[in-house]
CSV table of C-alpha atoms and ligand atoms in Angstrom, one decimal:
chain,number,residue,atom,x,y,z
N,1,MET,CA,-1.1,-26.2,-11.1
N,2,ALA,CA,-2.9,-23.7,-8.9
N,3,ASN,CA,-2.7,-20.1,-9.9
N,4,PHE,CA,-3.0,-18.7,-6.4
N,5,THR,CA,-2.4,-19.6,-2.8
N,6,PHE,CA,-4.1,-18.5,0.4
N,7,GLN,CA,-2.2,-16.7,3.2
N,8,LEU,CA,-4.3,-16.7,6.4
N,9,SER,CA,-1.7,-15.6,8.9
N,10,ARG,CA,-0.4,-12.0,9.1
N,11,ASP,CA,2.7,-13.6,10.6
N,12,ALA,CA,3.7,-15.1,7.3
N,13,ARG,CA,7.3,-14.8,6.4
N,14,PRO,CA,8.3,-11.1,6.1
N,15,ILE,CA,10.1,-10.0,3.0
N,16,SER,CA,12.2,-7.0,4.2
N,17,VAL,CA,14.0,-5.8,7.3
N,18,GLU,CA,11.1,-3.4,7.9
N,19,GLY,CA,8.6,-6.3,7.6
N,20,TYR,CA,10.6,-8.2,10.2
N,21,ARG,CA,10.7,-5.1,12.4
N,22,ARG,CA,6.9,-4.8,12.4
N,23,ALA,CA,6.5,-8.5,13.2
N,24,ALA,CA,9.1,-8.4,16.0
N,25,ARG,CA,7.3,-5.5,17.6
N,26,ARG,CA,4.2,-7.6,17.8
N,27,ARG,CA,6.1,-10.5,19.3
N,28,LEU,CA,8.1,-8.8,22.1
N,29,PRO,CA,6.9,-7.3,25.4
N,30,GLU,CA,7.1,-3.5,25.4
N,31,MET,CA,10.1,-3.5,27.7
N,32,VAL,CA,12.1,-5.8,25.5
N,33,TRP,CA,11.1,-3.9,22.4
N,34,ALA,CA,12.3,-0.7,24.1
N,35,TYR,CA,15.7,-2.4,24.7
N,36,VAL,CA,16.0,-3.8,21.2
N,37,ASP,CA,14.7,-0.9,19.1
N,38,GLY,CA,15.4,2.1,21.3
N,39,GLY,CA,18.2,4.6,21.5
N,40,ALA,CA,19.6,7.5,23.5
N,41,ASP,CA,17.8,10.7,24.5
N,42,GLY,CA,15.7,12.1,21.6
N,43,LEU,CA,16.9,9.3,19.1
N,44,VAL,CA,18.5,12.0,16.8
N,45,THR,CA,21.6,10.0,16.1
N,46,MET,CA,19.8,6.7,15.9
N,47,THR,CA,17.4,8.1,13.3
N,48,ALA,CA,20.2,9.9,11.4
N,49,ASN,CA,22.2,6.6,11.1
N,50,CYS,CA,19.4,5.4,8.8
N,51,SER,CA,18.6,8.6,7.0
N,52,ALA,CA,22.3,9.4,6.2
N,53,PHE,CA,22.1,6.8,3.4
N,54,ASP,CA,19.4,8.9,1.6
N,55,ARG,CA,22.0,11.5,0.9
N,56,TRP,CA,23.6,9.3,-1.7
N,57,ARG,CA,22.6,8.0,-5.1
N,58,LEU,CA,24.1,5.0,-6.9
N,59,ARG,CA,25.7,5.1,-10.3
N,60,GLN,CA,24.0,2.9,-12.9
N,61,ARG,CA,25.8,1.5,-15.9
N,62,CYS,CA,23.9,-0.4,-18.6
N,63,LEU,CA,24.5,-3.4,-20.9
N,64,THR,CA,27.4,-4.8,-18.8
N,65,ALA,CA,26.3,-8.5,-19.1
N,66,ILE,CA,27.0,-8.9,-15.4
N,67,THR,CA,24.8,-11.7,-13.9
N,68,THR,CA,26.6,-12.9,-10.8
N,69,PRO,CA,28.5,-10.1,-9.1
N,70,LYS,CA,31.1,-11.1,-6.5
N,71,LEU,CA,30.1,-10.4,-2.9
N,72,GLY,CA,32.9,-12.2,-1.1
N,73,ARG,CA,35.4,-10.2,1.1
N,74,VAL,CA,38.1,-11.0,3.6
N,75,VAL,CA,37.2,-9.3,6.9
N,76,ALA,CA,39.2,-9.7,10.1
N,77,GLY,CA,41.3,-12.4,8.5
N,78,THR,CA,38.2,-14.5,7.5
N,79,ALA,CA,37.0,-15.0,4.0
N,80,LEU,CA,33.3,-14.1,4.0
N,81,GLU,CA,30.8,-14.9,1.3
N,82,MET,CA,29.2,-11.6,1.8
N,83,PRO,CA,30.6,-8.3,3.2
N,84,VAL,CA,27.9,-8.2,6.0
N,85,ALA,CA,28.5,-9.7,9.5
N,86,LEU,CA,26.5,-9.7,12.7
N,87,ALA,CA,27.4,-7.0,15.3
N,88,PRO,CA,27.7,-7.9,19.0
N,89,THR,CA,24.4,-7.4,20.9
N,90,GLY,CA,24.0,-8.0,24.6
N,91,ILE,CA,21.4,-10.4,26.2
N,92,THR,CA,20.3,-11.6,22.8
N,93,ALA,CA,18.1,-14.2,24.3
N,94,MET,CA,15.6,-11.5,25.3
N,95,SER,CA,14.7,-11.4,21.6
N,96,HIS,CA,14.5,-15.2,21.4
N,97,TRP,CA,15.6,-17.9,23.9
N,98,SER,CA,18.0,-19.5,21.3
N,99,GLY,CA,20.0,-16.2,21.4
N,100,ASP,CA,23.7,-16.1,20.5
N,101,VAL,CA,23.9,-19.7,19.4
N,102,ALA,CA,21.2,-19.2,16.8
N,103,VAL,CA,22.8,-15.9,15.7
N,104,ALA,CA,26.3,-17.5,15.2
N,105,ARG,CA,24.8,-20.6,13.4
N,106,ALA,CA,22.7,-18.4,11.1
N,107,ALA,CA,25.8,-16.4,10.2
N,108,GLU,CA,27.7,-19.6,9.3
N,109,ARG,CA,24.9,-20.7,7.1
N,110,LEU,CA,25.3,-17.6,5.0
N,111,GLY,CA,29.1,-17.8,4.9
N,112,THR,CA,29.6,-15.0,7.3
N,113,ARG,CA,30.4,-14.5,11.0
N,114,SER,CA,29.0,-13.0,14.2
N,115,VAL,CA,30.7,-11.2,17.0
N,116,LEU,CA,29.7,-12.6,20.4
N,117,SER,CA,29.1,-9.8,23.0
N,118,THR,CA,30.7,-9.7,26.4
N,119,GLY,CA,27.1,-9.3,27.5
N,120,SER,CA,25.9,-12.4,25.7
N,121,SER,CA,23.2,-14.8,27.0
N,122,TYR,CA,25.2,-17.9,26.2
N,123,THR,CA,28.9,-18.4,27.2
N,124,LEU,CA,31.8,-18.3,24.9
N,125,GLU,CA,32.1,-22.0,25.4
N,126,GLU,CA,28.5,-22.8,24.7
N,127,VAL,CA,28.5,-20.8,21.4
N,128,ALA,CA,31.8,-22.2,20.2
N,129,GLY,CA,30.6,-25.8,21.0
N,130,ARG,CA,27.6,-25.4,18.8
N,131,CYS,CA,29.4,-23.8,15.8
N,132,ARG,CA,31.7,-25.3,13.1
N,133,GLN,CA,33.7,-22.1,12.3
N,134,ASN,CA,35.7,-19.6,14.1
N,135,HIS,CA,33.7,-16.6,15.3
N,136,TRP,CA,34.7,-13.3,16.8
N,137,PHE,CA,34.5,-11.9,20.3
N,138,GLN,CA,33.6,-8.4,21.6
N,139,LEU,CA,35.2,-7.2,24.8
N,140,TYR,CA,34.1,-4.4,27.1
N,141,PRO,CA,37.4,-3.0,28.4
N,142,PHE,CA,36.3,-2.7,32.0
N,143,GLY,CA,38.8,-1.9,34.7
N,144,ASP,CA,39.1,-5.4,36.2
N,145,LYS,CA,42.2,-6.7,34.4
N,146,ALA,CA,41.9,-10.2,35.9
N,147,LYS,CA,38.3,-10.5,34.5
N,148,VAL,CA,39.3,-9.0,31.1
N,149,GLY,CA,42.3,-11.2,30.9
N,150,ASP,CA,40.3,-14.3,31.7
N,151,LEU,CA,37.7,-13.5,29.0
N,152,MET,CA,40.5,-13.0,26.5
N,153,LYS,CA,42.1,-16.4,27.4
N,154,ARG,CA,38.7,-18.2,27.2
N,155,ALA,CA,38.0,-16.6,23.8
N,156,GLU,CA,41.4,-17.6,22.4
N,157,ARG,CA,41.1,-21.2,23.8
N,158,GLN,CA,37.7,-21.5,22.1
N,159,GLY,CA,38.9,-20.4,18.7
N,160,TYR,CA,37.5,-16.9,18.5
N,161,SER,CA,39.8,-15.5,15.9
N,162,ALA,CA,39.4,-11.7,16.3
N,163,LEU,CA,38.8,-9.4,19.2
N,164,PHE,CA,36.6,-6.3,19.0
N,165,VAL,CA,37.2,-3.9,21.9
N,166,THR,CA,34.2,-1.6,22.3
N,167,VAL,CA,35.2,1.9,23.5
N,168,ASP,CA,32.0,3.9,23.3
N,169,VAL,CA,30.5,2.9,26.6
N,170,PRO,CA,32.5,4.6,29.4
N,171,VAL,CA,29.0,5.1,30.9
N,172,ARG,CA,25.6,3.8,29.8
N,173,GLY,CA,23.6,6.0,27.4
N,174,ASN,CA,20.3,7.5,28.5
N,175,ARG,CA,17.6,5.2,27.0
N,176,GLU,CA,14.5,6.9,28.1
N,177,ARG,CA,12.1,4.4,26.5
N,178,GLU,CA,13.7,1.6,28.5
N,179,ARG,CA,13.2,3.5,31.7
N,180,GLU,CA,9.6,4.4,30.9
N,181,THR,CA,8.7,0.8,30.3
N,182,GLY,CA,10.3,-0.4,33.5
N,183,MET,CA,13.4,-1.9,31.9
N,184,ALA,CA,15.5,-0.8,34.8
N,185,VAL,CA,17.5,-2.2,37.7
N,186,PRO,CA,15.5,-3.4,39.5
N,187,VAL,CA,12.8,-4.1,36.9
N,188,VAL,CA,9.8,-1.9,37.6
N,189,LEU,CA,6.4,-3.7,37.4
N,190,THR,CA,3.6,-1.3,36.5
N,191,PRO,CA,0.0,-2.2,35.8
N,192,ARG,CA,0.6,-1.4,32.2
N,193,GLY,CA,3.6,-3.7,32.2
N,194,MET,CA,1.6,-6.5,33.7
N,195,LEU,CA,-1.1,-6.0,31.1
N,196,ASP,CA,1.6,-6.1,28.4
N,197,ALA,CA,3.0,-9.3,29.9
N,198,ALA,CA,-0.5,-10.9,29.6
N,199,ARG,CA,-0.5,-10.0,25.9
N,200,HIS,CA,2.8,-11.8,25.4
N,201,PRO,CA,2.4,-15.2,27.1
N,202,ARG,CA,4.7,-17.0,24.5
N,203,TRP,CA,7.6,-14.7,25.4
N,204,TRP,CA,7.1,-15.1,29.2
N,205,TRP,CA,6.7,-18.9,28.9
N,206,ALA,CA,10.0,-19.1,26.9
N,207,TRP,CA,11.7,-16.9,29.6
N,208,LEU,CA,10.5,-19.1,32.4
N,209,ARG,CA,11.4,-22.2,30.6
N,210,HIS,CA,14.9,-21.3,29.3
N,211,LYS,CA,16.0,-18.7,31.9
N,212,ARG,CA,18.3,-17.0,29.5
N,213,VAL,CA,17.8,-13.3,30.0
N,214,ALA,CA,21.0,-12.5,31.9
N,215,ALA,CA,24.4,-11.3,30.6
N,216,ILE,CA,26.0,-14.6,31.6
N,217,HIS,CA,29.7,-13.7,31.6
N,218,TYR,CA,29.1,-11.2,34.4
N,219,ILE,CA,27.5,-13.7,36.8
N,220,GLU,CA,28.2,-17.3,35.7
N,221,ALA,CA,27.3,-19.4,38.7
N,222,SER,CA,23.9,-17.8,39.6
N,223,ALA,CA,22.9,-17.4,36.0
N,224,SER,CA,19.7,-19.5,36.1
N,225,GLY,CA,18.1,-17.8,39.2
N,226,PRO,CA,14.9,-15.7,38.6
N,227,SER,CA,16.8,-12.5,39.4
N,228,ALA,CA,19.8,-13.3,37.2
N,229,GLY,CA,19.0,-10.6,34.6
N,230,VAL,CA,19.0,-7.9,37.2
N,231,GLU,CA,22.1,-9.3,39.0
N,232,SER,CA,24.0,-9.4,35.7
N,233,VAL,CA,23.2,-5.7,34.9
N,234,ARG,CA,24.3,-4.7,38.4
N,235,ALA,CA,27.5,-6.7,37.9
N,236,GLN,CA,28.1,-5.1,34.5
N,237,GLU,CA,27.7,-1.6,36.1
N,238,ARG,CA,30.2,-2.5,38.8
N,239,TYR,CA,32.7,-3.6,36.2
N,240,MET,CA,32.2,-0.6,34.0
N,241,GLN,CA,34.8,2.1,34.6
N,242,GLY,CA,34.7,5.5,33.0
N,243,ASP,CA,38.4,6.4,33.3
N,244,LEU,CA,39.7,3.9,30.9
N,245,SER,CA,42.5,5.2,28.7
N,246,TRP,CA,44.6,4.3,25.7
N,247,ASP,CA,47.0,2.5,28.1
N,248,ASP,CA,44.2,0.0,28.9
N,249,LEU,CA,43.8,-0.6,25.2
N,250,ARG,CA,47.5,-1.1,24.8
N,251,TRP,CA,47.4,-3.7,27.5
N,252,MET,CA,44.7,-5.6,25.6
N,253,ARG,CA,46.7,-5.3,22.4
N,254,ASP,CA,49.7,-6.8,24.2
N,255,HIS,CA,47.7,-9.7,25.6
N,256,TRP,CA,45.8,-10.7,22.4
N,257,ARG,CA,47.7,-12.5,19.6
N,258,GLY,CA,45.1,-12.3,16.8
N,259,PRO,CA,43.6,-9.3,14.9
N,260,LEU,CA,42.2,-6.6,17.2
N,261,TYR,CA,39.6,-3.9,16.2
N,262,VAL,CA,38.5,-0.9,18.1
N,263,LYS,CA,34.7,-0.6,17.9
N,264,GLY,CA,33.0,2.8,18.5
N,265,VAL,CA,35.4,5.2,16.7
N,266,LEU,CA,33.9,8.3,15.1
N,267,ASP,CA,37.0,10.6,15.0
N,268,PRO,CA,39.8,10.3,12.4
N,269,ASP,CA,42.4,11.3,15.1
N,270,ASP,CA,41.2,8.4,17.3
N,271,ALA,CA,41.3,6.0,14.4
N,272,ALA,CA,44.9,7.0,13.6
N,273,ARG,CA,45.9,6.6,17.2
N,274,ALA,CA,44.3,3.2,17.5
N,275,VAL,CA,46.1,2.0,14.3
N,276,ASP,CA,49.5,3.8,14.5
N,277,GLU,CA,50.1,3.9,18.3
N,278,ILE,CA,48.3,0.9,19.6
N,279,GLY,CA,48.7,-1.4,16.6
N,280,ALA,CA,45.0,-2.2,16.1
N,281,ASP,CA,44.3,-4.0,12.8
N,282,GLY,CA,41.3,-1.8,12.2
N,283,VAL,CA,38.5,0.2,13.6
N,284,VAL,CA,34.7,-0.1,13.5
N,285,VAL,CA,33.1,3.2,12.7
N,286,SER,CA,30.1,2.9,15.1
N,287,ASN,CA,28.1,4.9,17.5
N,288,HIS,CA,26.6,1.9,19.1
N,289,GLY,CA,23.5,2.2,16.9
N,290,GLY,CA,22.7,5.6,18.4
N,291,ARG,CA,22.3,4.2,21.9
N,292,GLN,CA,25.1,6.1,23.6
N,293,LEU,CA,25.8,9.8,22.8
N,294,ASP,CA,22.8,11.4,21.1
N,295,ARG,CA,23.5,14.2,18.6
N,296,THR,CA,26.9,12.7,17.7
N,297,LEU,CA,27.7,12.1,14.1
N,298,ALA,CA,25.7,9.5,12.1
N,299,THR,CA,28.2,6.8,11.3
N,300,LEU,CA,27.9,7.3,7.5
N,301,GLU,CA,28.9,10.9,8.0
N,302,ALA,CA,32.0,9.9,10.0
N,303,LEU,CA,33.1,7.1,7.6
N,304,PRO,CA,34.7,9.0,4.7
N,305,ALA,CA,37.2,11.0,6.8
N,306,ILE,CA,38.2,7.8,8.8
N,307,ALA,CA,38.6,5.8,5.6
N,308,ASP,CA,40.8,8.6,4.1
N,309,ARG,CA,42.9,8.7,7.3
N,310,VAL,CA,43.7,5.0,7.9
N,311,GLY,CA,42.1,3.0,5.1
N,312,ASP,CA,45.4,2.5,3.3
N,313,ARG,CA,46.9,0.6,6.3
N,314,ALA,CA,44.1,-0.7,8.4
N,315,GLU,CA,40.6,-2.3,8.0
N,316,VAL,CA,37.8,0.2,8.3
N,317,LEU,CA,34.6,-1.6,9.2
N,318,PHE,CA,31.2,0.0,9.7
N,319,ASP,CA,27.9,-0.3,11.4
N,320,GLY,CA,24.7,1.8,12.1
N,321,GLY,CA,21.5,2.1,10.2
N,322,VAL,CA,22.0,-0.5,7.5
N,323,ARG,CA,18.6,-1.8,6.5
N,324,ARG,CA,18.9,-2.6,2.8
N,325,GLY,CA,21.5,-4.1,0.5
N,326,THR,CA,21.9,-0.8,-1.2
N,327,ASP,CA,23.0,0.7,2.2
N,328,VAL,CA,25.8,-1.8,2.4
N,329,LEU,CA,26.9,-0.8,-1.1
N,330,ILE,CA,27.0,2.8,-0.2
N,331,ALA,CA,29.1,2.2,3.0
N,332,LEU,CA,31.5,0.1,1.0
N,333,ALA,CA,31.8,2.8,-1.7
N,334,LEU,CA,32.6,5.3,1.0
N,335,GLY,CA,35.5,3.2,2.2
N,336,ALA,CA,34.3,0.4,4.5
N,337,ARG,CA,35.8,-3.0,4.0
N,338,GLY,CA,32.9,-4.7,5.7
N,339,VAL,CA,29.6,-3.8,7.3
N,340,PHE,CA,27.9,-5.1,10.5
N,341,ILE,CA,24.2,-5.1,11.3
N,342,GLY,CA,22.7,-5.1,14.8
N,343,ARG,CA,18.9,-4.5,15.2
N,344,PRO,CA,18.0,-6.1,11.8
N,345,TYR,CA,19.1,-9.5,12.9
N,346,LEU,CA,17.5,-9.1,16.3
N,347,TYR,CA,14.2,-8.5,14.5
N,348,GLY,CA,14.8,-11.8,12.6
N,349,LEU,CA,15.7,-13.6,15.8
N,350,ALA,CA,12.6,-12.4,17.6
N,351,VAL,CA,10.3,-13.6,14.8
N,352,ARG,CA,11.8,-16.9,13.7
N,353,GLY,CA,14.9,-17.7,15.8
N,354,GLU,CA,17.9,-19.0,13.7
N,355,GLU,CA,15.8,-19.1,10.6
N,356,GLY,CA,14.8,-15.4,11.0
N,357,VAL,CA,18.5,-14.3,11.3
N,358,ALA,CA,19.4,-16.4,8.3
N,359,ASP,CA,16.5,-14.9,6.4
N,360,ILE,CA,17.6,-11.3,7.2
N,361,LEU,CA,21.1,-12.1,5.9
N,362,SER,CA,19.6,-13.7,2.7
N,363,ILE,CA,17.4,-10.6,2.1
N,364,LEU,CA,20.4,-8.3,2.3
N,365,LYS,CA,22.5,-10.7,0.2
N,366,ASP,CA,19.8,-10.9,-2.6
N,367,ASP,CA,19.3,-7.1,-2.3
N,368,MET,CA,23.0,-6.5,-2.9
N,369,ALA,CA,23.4,-9.0,-5.8
N,370,ARG,CA,20.3,-7.5,-7.5
N,371,ALA,CA,21.5,-3.9,-7.0
N,372,MET,CA,24.9,-4.7,-8.4
N,373,VAL,CA,23.5,-6.3,-11.5
N,374,LEU,CA,21.4,-3.2,-12.0
N,375,MET,CA,24.3,-0.9,-11.4
N,376,GLY,CA,26.6,-2.9,-13.6
N,377,CYS,CA,29.2,-3.4,-10.8
N,378,PRO,CA,31.0,-6.8,-11.0
N,379,ASP,CA,32.6,-7.0,-7.6
N,380,VAL,CA,32.2,-5.4,-4.2
N,381,ALA,CA,36.0,-4.8,-4.3
N,382,ALA,CA,35.4,-2.4,-7.2
N,383,LEU,CA,33.1,-0.1,-5.2
N,384,ASP,CA,34.6,3.3,-4.6
N,385,ARG,CA,33.3,6.9,-4.6
N,386,SER,CA,33.0,6.9,-8.3
N,387,TRP,CA,29.9,4.8,-7.8
N,388,LEU,CA,28.1,7.5,-5.8
N,389,PHE,CA,26.5,10.8,-6.5
N,390,PRO,CA,25.4,13.2,-3.7
N,391,ALA,CA,21.6,13.5,-3.7
N,392,PRO,CA,20.7,17.0,-5.0
N,393,GLY,CA,20.4,19.6,-2.2
N,394,THR,CA,21.8,17.4,0.6
N,395,GLY,CA,25.3,18.8,0.7
N,396,ALA,CA,26.6,15.2,1.0
T,1,FMN,C1,19.9,-4.4,21.7
T,1,FMN,C2,21.4,-4.0,21.4
T,1,FMN,C3,22.4,-4.5,22.2
T,1,FMN,C4,23.7,-4.1,21.9
T,1,FMN,N1,24.7,-4.6,22.7
T,1,FMN,C5,26.0,-4.4,22.3
T,1,FMN,C6,27.1,-5.0,23.0
T,1,FMN,O1,26.9,-5.8,24.0
T,1,FMN,N2,28.4,-4.7,22.7
T,1,FMN,C7,28.6,-3.8,21.6
T,1,FMN,O2,29.8,-3.6,21.3
T,1,FMN,N3,27.6,-3.2,20.9
T,1,FMN,C8,26.4,-3.5,21.2
T,1,FMN,N4,25.3,-3.0,20.5
T,1,FMN,C9,25.7,-2.1,19.3
T,1,FMN,C10,25.8,-3.0,18.1
T,1,FMN,O3,27.0,-3.8,18.1
T,1,FMN,C11,25.9,-2.1,16.8
T,1,FMN,O4,26.9,-1.2,17.0
T,1,FMN,C12,24.6,-1.4,16.4
T,1,FMN,O5,23.5,-2.2,16.7
T,1,FMN,C13,24.6,-1.1,14.9
T,1,FMN,O6,23.5,-0.3,14.6
T,1,FMN,P1,22.1,-1.0,13.9
T,1,FMN,O7,21.4,-1.6,15.1
T,1,FMN,O8,21.4,0.2,13.4
T,1,FMN,O9,22.6,-2.0,12.9
T,1,FMN,C14,24.0,-3.3,20.8
T,1,FMN,C15,23.0,-2.9,19.9
T,1,FMN,C16,21.6,-3.2,20.2
T,1,FMN,C17,20.5,-2.8,19.3
């Protein structure tokens, strides 16, 4: 047997989320990279989402004879094989033409689920038709009740079993990098942008061939035209309405039979109101990956107070900055029932389509199992704050 192998391509399969991030950056045009990897204003909150995990250290118990820790968890009424699911992301096919279908199918392969965004590249029906399991649907609560009601009915008919209502986009965040690279409405073509396009022929070829870079639920009929992407963003802006209130959320609760979660909550008072007044089954502690209000709390900073306030009677879910299995364990120990990832799976999608998304989930799953063996923790259900120490000098 050979004692070594040759690896000639620098695009060989990455072994970490960061490795996939670097490979995705090479694959995607600058404009698309700005959309996928960017955030609001000075990126303070986006960066803090990741660094907040560094304020915690894990407890390590030895000689526990644990070899196969339990990672399964029931989240949103679905038994998952790992406590990590895929957050909704809009226009997923910008990362890879196979988009939301690939994302949902990869989630299923790892025994978990994805949340289809209102701003998806493939319709609710297309994704459901290519999957075996129930998935979940994310709804932007824009003012047009007829449109919202129609999307809810379609989701129910197609077997989406839980609804995630995103409440942190009353107006779009200021993503300067997107604007600088011409990712605007209409798209701005600069000489630099054209040079960049020439460097990414594979992406442009896929775009021309598959015509999937529009938020399809906003435009439907004209989705395949060359200007569909721009049209869909314009339509989304028309639908978006800043003066939405708790009454609108109540209307959605009244019209959706399954479990309902409010995504984008950072304040314990809002969490209590969503659960106790509106009857939400839970909340997702999220700041949209630092893409909306910059300088707001990192999600890990917001999590403990929300878990203390409603964790006894509602599901507290979490996203923002998770890049390692140990990040997942910290979030669970601070009171999350389950965790979502956003950008990490988009990196996987950009590099290797469905395989890449599945690989990202496998990396996190292996990370978690290995860390739990090393910690001497038998089951994710056993994780609580006794498994954490504040890192010295951080005031965590
Ligand atoms: C490119 C991109 C698009 C997103 N689109 C949506 C969306 O359509 N709806 C939504 O509720 N959240 C959206 N989000 C936010 C994610 O659901 C999630 O909250 C966030 O990505 C978590 O942070 P992480 O990327 O650090 O994991 C988007 C995030 C990214 C990166």
